[in-house]
Short mmCIF file of C-alpha atoms in Angstrom, two decimals:
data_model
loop_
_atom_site.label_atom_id
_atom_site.label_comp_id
_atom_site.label_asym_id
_atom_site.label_seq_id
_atom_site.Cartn_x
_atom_site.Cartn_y
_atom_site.Cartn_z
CA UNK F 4 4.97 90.83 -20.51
CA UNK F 5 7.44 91.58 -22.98
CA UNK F 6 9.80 89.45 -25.17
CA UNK F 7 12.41 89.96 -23.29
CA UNK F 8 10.80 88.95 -19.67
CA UNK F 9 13.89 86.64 -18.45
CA UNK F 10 13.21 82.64 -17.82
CA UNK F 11 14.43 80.65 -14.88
CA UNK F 12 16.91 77.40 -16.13
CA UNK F 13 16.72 74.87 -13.41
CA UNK F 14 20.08 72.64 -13.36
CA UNK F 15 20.82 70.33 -11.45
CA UNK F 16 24.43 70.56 -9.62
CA UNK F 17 26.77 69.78 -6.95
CA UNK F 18 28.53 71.53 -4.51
CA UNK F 19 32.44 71.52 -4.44
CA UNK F 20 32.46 69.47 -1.61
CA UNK F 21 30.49 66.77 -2.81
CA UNK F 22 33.16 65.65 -5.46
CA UNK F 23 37.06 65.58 -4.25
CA UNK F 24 40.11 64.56 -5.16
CA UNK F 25 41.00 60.89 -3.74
CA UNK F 26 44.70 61.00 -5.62
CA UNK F 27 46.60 63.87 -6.90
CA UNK F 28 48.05 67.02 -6.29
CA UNK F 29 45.14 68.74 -4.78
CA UNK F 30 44.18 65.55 -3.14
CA UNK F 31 41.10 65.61 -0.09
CA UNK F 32 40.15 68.86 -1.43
CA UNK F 33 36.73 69.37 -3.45
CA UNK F 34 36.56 70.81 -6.95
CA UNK F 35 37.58 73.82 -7.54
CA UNK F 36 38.23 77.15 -10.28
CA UNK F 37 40.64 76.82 -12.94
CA UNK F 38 43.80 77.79 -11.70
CA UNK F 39 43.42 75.54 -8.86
CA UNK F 40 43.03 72.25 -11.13
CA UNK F 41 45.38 70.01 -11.24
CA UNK F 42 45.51 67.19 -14.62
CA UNK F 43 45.96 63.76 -13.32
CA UNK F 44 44.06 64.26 -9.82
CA UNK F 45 41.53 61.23 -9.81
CA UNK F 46 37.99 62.36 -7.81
CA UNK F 47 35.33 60.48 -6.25
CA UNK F 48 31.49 61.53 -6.01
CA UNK F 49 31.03 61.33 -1.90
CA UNK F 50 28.77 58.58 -0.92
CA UNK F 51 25.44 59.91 -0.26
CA UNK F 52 25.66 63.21 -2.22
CA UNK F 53 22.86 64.21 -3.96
CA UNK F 54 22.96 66.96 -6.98
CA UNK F 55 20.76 70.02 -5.63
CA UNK F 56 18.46 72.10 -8.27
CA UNK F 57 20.33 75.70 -9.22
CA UNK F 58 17.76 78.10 -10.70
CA UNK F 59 19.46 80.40 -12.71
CA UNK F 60 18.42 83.70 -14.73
CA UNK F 61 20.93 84.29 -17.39
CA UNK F 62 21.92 87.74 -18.05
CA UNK F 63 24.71 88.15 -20.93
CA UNK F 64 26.52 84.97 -22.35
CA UNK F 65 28.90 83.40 -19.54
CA UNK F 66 27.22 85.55 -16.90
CA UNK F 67 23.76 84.27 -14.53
CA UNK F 68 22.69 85.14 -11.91
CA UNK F 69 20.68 82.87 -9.02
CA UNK F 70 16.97 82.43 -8.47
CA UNK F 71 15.18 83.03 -5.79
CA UNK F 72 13.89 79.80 -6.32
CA UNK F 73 17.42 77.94 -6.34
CA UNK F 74 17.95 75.27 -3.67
CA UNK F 75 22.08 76.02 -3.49
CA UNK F 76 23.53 78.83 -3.44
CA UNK F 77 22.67 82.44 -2.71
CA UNK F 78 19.36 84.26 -4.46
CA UNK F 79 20.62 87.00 -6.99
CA UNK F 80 24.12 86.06 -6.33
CA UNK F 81 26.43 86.11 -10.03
CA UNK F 82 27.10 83.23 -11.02
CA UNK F 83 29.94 82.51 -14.39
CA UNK F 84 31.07 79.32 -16.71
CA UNK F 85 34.33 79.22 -15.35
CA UNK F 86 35.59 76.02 -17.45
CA UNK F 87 34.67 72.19 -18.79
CA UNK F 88 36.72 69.58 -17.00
CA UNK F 89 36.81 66.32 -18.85
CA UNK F 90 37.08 63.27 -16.73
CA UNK F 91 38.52 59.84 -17.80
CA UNK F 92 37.09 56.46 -16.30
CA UNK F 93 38.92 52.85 -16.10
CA UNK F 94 36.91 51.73 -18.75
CA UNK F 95 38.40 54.76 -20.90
CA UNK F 96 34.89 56.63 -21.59
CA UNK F 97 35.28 60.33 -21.08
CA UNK F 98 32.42 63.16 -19.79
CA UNK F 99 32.84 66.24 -19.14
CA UNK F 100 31.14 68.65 -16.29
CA UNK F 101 31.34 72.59 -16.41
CA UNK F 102 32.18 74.35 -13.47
CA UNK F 103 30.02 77.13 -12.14
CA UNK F 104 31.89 80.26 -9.85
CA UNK F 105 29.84 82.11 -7.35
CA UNK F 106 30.83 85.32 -6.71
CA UNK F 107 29.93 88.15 -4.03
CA UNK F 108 29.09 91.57 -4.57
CA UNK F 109 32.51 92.33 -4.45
CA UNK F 110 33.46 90.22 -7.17
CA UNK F 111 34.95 87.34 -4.58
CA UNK F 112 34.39 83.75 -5.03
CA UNK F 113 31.90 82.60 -2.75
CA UNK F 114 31.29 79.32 -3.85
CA UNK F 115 32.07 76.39 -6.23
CA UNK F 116 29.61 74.13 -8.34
CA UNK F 117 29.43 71.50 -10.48
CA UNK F 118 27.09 70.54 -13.34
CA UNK F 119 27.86 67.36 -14.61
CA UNK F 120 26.83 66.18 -17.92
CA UNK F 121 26.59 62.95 -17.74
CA UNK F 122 25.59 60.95 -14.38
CA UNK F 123 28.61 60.76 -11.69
CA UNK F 124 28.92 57.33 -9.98
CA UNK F 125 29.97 57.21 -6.52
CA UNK F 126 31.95 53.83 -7.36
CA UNK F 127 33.67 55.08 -10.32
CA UNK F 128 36.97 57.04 -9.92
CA UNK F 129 37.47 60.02 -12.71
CA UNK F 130 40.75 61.01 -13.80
CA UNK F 131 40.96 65.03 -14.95
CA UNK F 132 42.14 64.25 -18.29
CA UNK F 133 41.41 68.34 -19.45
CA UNK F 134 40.39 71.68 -18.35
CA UNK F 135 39.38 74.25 -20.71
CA UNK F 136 38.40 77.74 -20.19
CA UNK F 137 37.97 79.24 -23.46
CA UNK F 138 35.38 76.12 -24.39
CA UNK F 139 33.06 76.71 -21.62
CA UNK F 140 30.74 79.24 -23.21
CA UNK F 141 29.78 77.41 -26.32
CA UNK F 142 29.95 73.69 -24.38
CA UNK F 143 26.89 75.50 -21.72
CA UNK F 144 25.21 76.34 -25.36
CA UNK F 145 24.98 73.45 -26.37
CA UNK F 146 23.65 72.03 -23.22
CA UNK F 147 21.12 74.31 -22.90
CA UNK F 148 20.19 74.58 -26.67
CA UNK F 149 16.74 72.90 -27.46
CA UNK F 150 17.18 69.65 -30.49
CA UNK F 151 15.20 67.59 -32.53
CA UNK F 152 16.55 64.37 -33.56
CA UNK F 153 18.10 62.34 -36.91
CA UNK F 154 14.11 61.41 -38.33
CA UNK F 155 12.05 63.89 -37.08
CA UNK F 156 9.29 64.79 -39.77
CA UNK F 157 8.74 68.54 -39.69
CA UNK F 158 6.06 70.10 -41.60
CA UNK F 159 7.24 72.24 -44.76
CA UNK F 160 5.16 75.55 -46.12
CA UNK F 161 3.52 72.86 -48.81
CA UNK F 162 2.38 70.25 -46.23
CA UNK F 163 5.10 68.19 -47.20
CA UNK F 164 6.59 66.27 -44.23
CA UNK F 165 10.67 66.45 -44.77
CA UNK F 166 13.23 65.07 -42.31
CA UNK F 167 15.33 67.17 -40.27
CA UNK F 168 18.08 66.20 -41.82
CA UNK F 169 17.43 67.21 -45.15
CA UNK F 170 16.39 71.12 -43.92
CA UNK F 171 18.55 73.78 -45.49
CA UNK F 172 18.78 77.49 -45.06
CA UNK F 173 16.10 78.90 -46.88
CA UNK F 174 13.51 76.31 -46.89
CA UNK F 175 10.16 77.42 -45.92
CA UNK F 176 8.95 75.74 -42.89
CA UNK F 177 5.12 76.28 -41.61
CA UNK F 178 4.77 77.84 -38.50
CA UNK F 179 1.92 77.77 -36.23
CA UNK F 180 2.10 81.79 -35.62
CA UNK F 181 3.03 83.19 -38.19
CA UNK F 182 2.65 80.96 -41.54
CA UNK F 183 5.62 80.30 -43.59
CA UNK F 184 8.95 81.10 -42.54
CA UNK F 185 12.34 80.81 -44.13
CA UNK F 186 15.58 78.75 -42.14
CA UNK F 187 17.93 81.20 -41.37
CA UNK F 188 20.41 78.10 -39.87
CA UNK F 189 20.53 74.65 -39.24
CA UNK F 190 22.83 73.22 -36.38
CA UNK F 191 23.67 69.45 -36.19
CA UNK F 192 26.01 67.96 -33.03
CA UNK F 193 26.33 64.24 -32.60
CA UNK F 194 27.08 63.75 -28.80
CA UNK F 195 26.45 60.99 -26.18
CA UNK F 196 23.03 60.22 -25.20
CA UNK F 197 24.02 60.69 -21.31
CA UNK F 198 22.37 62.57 -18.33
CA UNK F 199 20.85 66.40 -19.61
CA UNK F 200 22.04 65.22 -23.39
CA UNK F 201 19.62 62.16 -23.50
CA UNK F 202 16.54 62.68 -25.68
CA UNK F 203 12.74 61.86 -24.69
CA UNK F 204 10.61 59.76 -26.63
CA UNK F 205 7.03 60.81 -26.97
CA UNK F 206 5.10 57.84 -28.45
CA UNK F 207 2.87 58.44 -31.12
CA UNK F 208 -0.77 59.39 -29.95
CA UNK F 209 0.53 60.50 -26.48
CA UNK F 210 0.23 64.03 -27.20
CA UNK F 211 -2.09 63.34 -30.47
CA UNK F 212 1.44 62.97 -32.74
CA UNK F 213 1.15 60.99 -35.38
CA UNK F 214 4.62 59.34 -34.99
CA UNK F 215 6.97 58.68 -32.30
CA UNK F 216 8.80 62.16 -31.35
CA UNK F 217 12.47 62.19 -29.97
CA UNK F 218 13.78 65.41 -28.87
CA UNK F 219 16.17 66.66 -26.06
CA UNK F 220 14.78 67.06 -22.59
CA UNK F 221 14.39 70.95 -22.13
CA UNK F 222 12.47 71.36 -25.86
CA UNK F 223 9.16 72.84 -24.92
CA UNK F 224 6.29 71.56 -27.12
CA UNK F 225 3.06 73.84 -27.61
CA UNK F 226 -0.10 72.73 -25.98
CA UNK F 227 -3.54 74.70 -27.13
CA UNK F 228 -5.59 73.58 -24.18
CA UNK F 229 -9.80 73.92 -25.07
CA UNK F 230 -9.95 72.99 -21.17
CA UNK F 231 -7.70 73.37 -18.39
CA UNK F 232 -7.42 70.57 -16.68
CA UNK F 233 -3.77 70.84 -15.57
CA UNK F 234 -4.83 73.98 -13.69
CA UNK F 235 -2.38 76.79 -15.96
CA UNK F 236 -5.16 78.97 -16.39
CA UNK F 237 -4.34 79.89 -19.73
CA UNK F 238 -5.54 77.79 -22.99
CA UNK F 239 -1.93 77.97 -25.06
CA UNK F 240 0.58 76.39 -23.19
CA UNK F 241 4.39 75.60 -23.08
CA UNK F 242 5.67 72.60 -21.82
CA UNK F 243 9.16 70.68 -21.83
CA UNK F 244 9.75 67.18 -22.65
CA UNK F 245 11.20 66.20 -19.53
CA UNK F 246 8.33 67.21 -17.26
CA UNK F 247 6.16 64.50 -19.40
CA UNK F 248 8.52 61.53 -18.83
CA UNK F 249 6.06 58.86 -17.15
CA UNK F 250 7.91 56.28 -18.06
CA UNK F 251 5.76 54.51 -20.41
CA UNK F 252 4.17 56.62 -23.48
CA UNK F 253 7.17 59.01 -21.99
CA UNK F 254 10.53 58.28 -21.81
CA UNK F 255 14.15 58.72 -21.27
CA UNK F 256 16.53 56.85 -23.85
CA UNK F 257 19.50 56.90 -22.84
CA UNK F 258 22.77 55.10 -24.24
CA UNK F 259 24.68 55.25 -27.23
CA UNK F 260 24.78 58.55 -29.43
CA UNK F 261 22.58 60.46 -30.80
CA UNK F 262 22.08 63.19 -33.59
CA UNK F 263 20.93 66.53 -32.96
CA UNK F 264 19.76 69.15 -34.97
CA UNK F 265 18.61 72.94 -34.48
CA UNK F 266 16.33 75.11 -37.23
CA UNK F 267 17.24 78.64 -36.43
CA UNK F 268 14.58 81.31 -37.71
CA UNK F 269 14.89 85.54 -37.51
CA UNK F 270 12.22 84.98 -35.46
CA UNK F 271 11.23 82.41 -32.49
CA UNK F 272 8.59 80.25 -33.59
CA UNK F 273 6.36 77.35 -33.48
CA UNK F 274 6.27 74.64 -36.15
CA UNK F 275 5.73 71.31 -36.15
CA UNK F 276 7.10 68.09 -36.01
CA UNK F 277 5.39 64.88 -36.63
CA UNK F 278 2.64 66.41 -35.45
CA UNK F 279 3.37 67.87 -32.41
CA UNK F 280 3.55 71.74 -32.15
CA UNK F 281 7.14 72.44 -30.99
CA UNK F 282 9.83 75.08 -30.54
CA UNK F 283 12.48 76.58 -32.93
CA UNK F 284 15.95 77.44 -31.64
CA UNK F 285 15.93 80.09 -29.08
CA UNK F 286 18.62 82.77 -29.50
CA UNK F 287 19.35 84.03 -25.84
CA UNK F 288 22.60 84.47 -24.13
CA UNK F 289 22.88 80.65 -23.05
CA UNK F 290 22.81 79.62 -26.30
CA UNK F 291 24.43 82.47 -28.51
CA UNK F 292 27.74 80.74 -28.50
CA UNK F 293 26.68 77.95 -30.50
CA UNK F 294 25.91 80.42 -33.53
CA UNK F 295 28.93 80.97 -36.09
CA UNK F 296 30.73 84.22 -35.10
CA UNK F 297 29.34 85.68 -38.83
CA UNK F 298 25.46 84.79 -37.78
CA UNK F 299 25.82 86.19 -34.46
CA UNK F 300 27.25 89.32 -35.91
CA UNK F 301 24.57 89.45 -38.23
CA UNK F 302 21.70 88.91 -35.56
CA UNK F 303 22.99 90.33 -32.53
CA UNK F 304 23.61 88.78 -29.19
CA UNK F 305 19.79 89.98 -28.43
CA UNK F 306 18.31 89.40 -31.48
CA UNK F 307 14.46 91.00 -31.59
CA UNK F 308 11.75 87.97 -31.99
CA UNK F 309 13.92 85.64 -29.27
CA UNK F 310 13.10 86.78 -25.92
CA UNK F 311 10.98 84.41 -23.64
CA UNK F 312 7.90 86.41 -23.38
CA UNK F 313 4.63 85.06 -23.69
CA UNK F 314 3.50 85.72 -26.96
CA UNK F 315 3.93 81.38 -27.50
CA UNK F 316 1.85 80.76 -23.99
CA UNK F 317 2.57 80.20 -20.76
CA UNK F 318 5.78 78.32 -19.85
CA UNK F 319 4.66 76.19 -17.15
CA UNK F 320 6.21 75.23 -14.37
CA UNK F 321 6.99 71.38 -13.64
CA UNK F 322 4.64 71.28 -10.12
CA UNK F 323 1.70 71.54 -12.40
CA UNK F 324 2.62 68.24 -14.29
CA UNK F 325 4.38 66.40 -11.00
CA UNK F 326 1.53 64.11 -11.35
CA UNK F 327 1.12 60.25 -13.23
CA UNK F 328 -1.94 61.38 -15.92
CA UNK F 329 -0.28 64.55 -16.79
CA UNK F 330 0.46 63.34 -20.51
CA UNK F 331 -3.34 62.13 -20.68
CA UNK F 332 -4.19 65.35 -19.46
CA UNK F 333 -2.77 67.21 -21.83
CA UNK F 334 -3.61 65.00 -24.90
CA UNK F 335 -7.44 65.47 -23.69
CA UNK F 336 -7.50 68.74 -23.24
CA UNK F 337 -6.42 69.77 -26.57
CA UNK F 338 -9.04 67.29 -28.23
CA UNK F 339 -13.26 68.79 -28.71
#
């Protein structure tokens, strides 16, 4: 497999039917593209709908196309960000939700979706308060990116145990496969701790960490397994925080705000924080828009040493870890 074998994103969406306009201009009709948004119109989630899981393989920045795996939608049909709508509530909070176009083989719109990032309430009305187009790119990257949080310890070339916050371009950070690296970039974003933005909490000594971990859901932590007992069939092992939650050693926090943070390498790697084996940033085209336009330049939008190959372990899947002792699995099988 090489590096640049493509991955499957799994979000979870709804169709354009399932959220329509109550009041407004385009009012009884679902969401829609664009041009065909109206500011002011106040939708309501339908009673009873239920936010359906779109695989997607992305292709260039902006551009995906579907699974076969995807439960909406059709398989390799093209799918593009077409813009972030930002909704207004009574209560004055705001979230915002990118729309996702469908289109044929003949370049026609076949469908409408919705990804909302933050939880929709079918007893809340949401006033469009903003649509933007030229946003949508880098808003997706930063959903999609992988974070650690404000705290997190991660292990420096010298053993020392810094936090995140204090990393700077050219630090050397030890990585698991390949020794001591340099920090090409740090990222930071402050954002709402709400729906695909809320961080999990691994308690320390659930995966053998020495400290409490908090990272965002989709950040893939490195397993070494010396036996299999999930069933992967490999010994090194990727899996993502949010297929652990149990909700007890793992958990969803949600509320409030929280600080991210990204540490960029030339390379994707494996390092290590409190404890845990984890992810760098992964440079693919979801996430290239977060970069500066001069860093992106420099790397390229397919930068060598980011593809999702296996050369970290398998990425497995979440049906192998569907199952309440999945976390003590794991922390077993990595132990003598």
């Amino acid at each position: 497999m090489s590096d640049q074998t493509p991955s499957v994103q799994t979000l979870s969406v709804y169709a354009a039917s399932d959220f329509r306009v109550s009041i407004g201009a385009n009012m009884g009709d679902g969401v829609s593209i664009h041009d065909d948004l109206a500011v002011d119109d106040i939708y309501l989630l339908e009673p009873g709908a239920t936010a359906r899981k779109m695989a997607i393989i992305a292709e260039t920045a902006g551009h995906f196309r579907l699974s076969i795996a995807t439960e909406i939608g059709t398989p390799g049909a093209h799918v593009h960000l077409d813009c972030v709508m930002t909704f207004m509530t009574e209560d004055g909070t705001t979230q915002d939700a990118i729309v996702l176009a469908e289109v044929d083989d003949a370049g026609g719109l076949a469908g409408v979706h919705l990804l909302p990032l933050a939880p929709l309430d079918p007893k809340v009305e949401y006033r469009l308060v903003g649509v933007d187009r030229d946003g949508v790119r880098a808003r997706f990257a930063q959903f999609a990116c992988v974070y650690f949080t404000r705290g997190t310890h991660i292990t420096m070339s010298t053993g020392q145990q810094r936090p995140v916050e204090d990393l700077r371009p050219g630090d050397r950070v030890l990585t698991r496969d390949d020794g001591p690296h340099e920090i090409r970039w740090v990222g930071h974003s402050t954002v709402r701790a709400v729906g695909g933005f809320a961080p999990i909490l691994i308690e320390a000594g659930a995966l053998n960490n020495a400290n409490d971990l908090l990272v965002s859901p989709d950040h893939r932590l490195f397993v070494y397994q010396r036996q299999d007992r999930i069933g992967a069939g490999q010994s090194e092992i990727l899996v993502k925080a949010r297929h652990l939650v149990n909700g007890d050693s793992v958990r969803v926090v949600a509320g409030g705000f929280v600080e991210y943070y990204q540490i960029l390498f030339d390379r994707h790697h494996i390092i290590y924080a409190e404890g845990i084996a984890a992810e760098s940033m992964l440079v693919d085209p979801r996430t290239q828009s977060v970069l500066p336009a001069e860093l992106l330049a420099q790397m390229g939008t397919n930068p060598k040493g980011h593809g999702r190959g296996d050369r970290h372990g398998l990425d497995v899947q979440e049906n192998l870890l569907d199952r309440p002792d999945a976390v003590d699995l794991l922390r077993l099988s990595s132990l003598r």
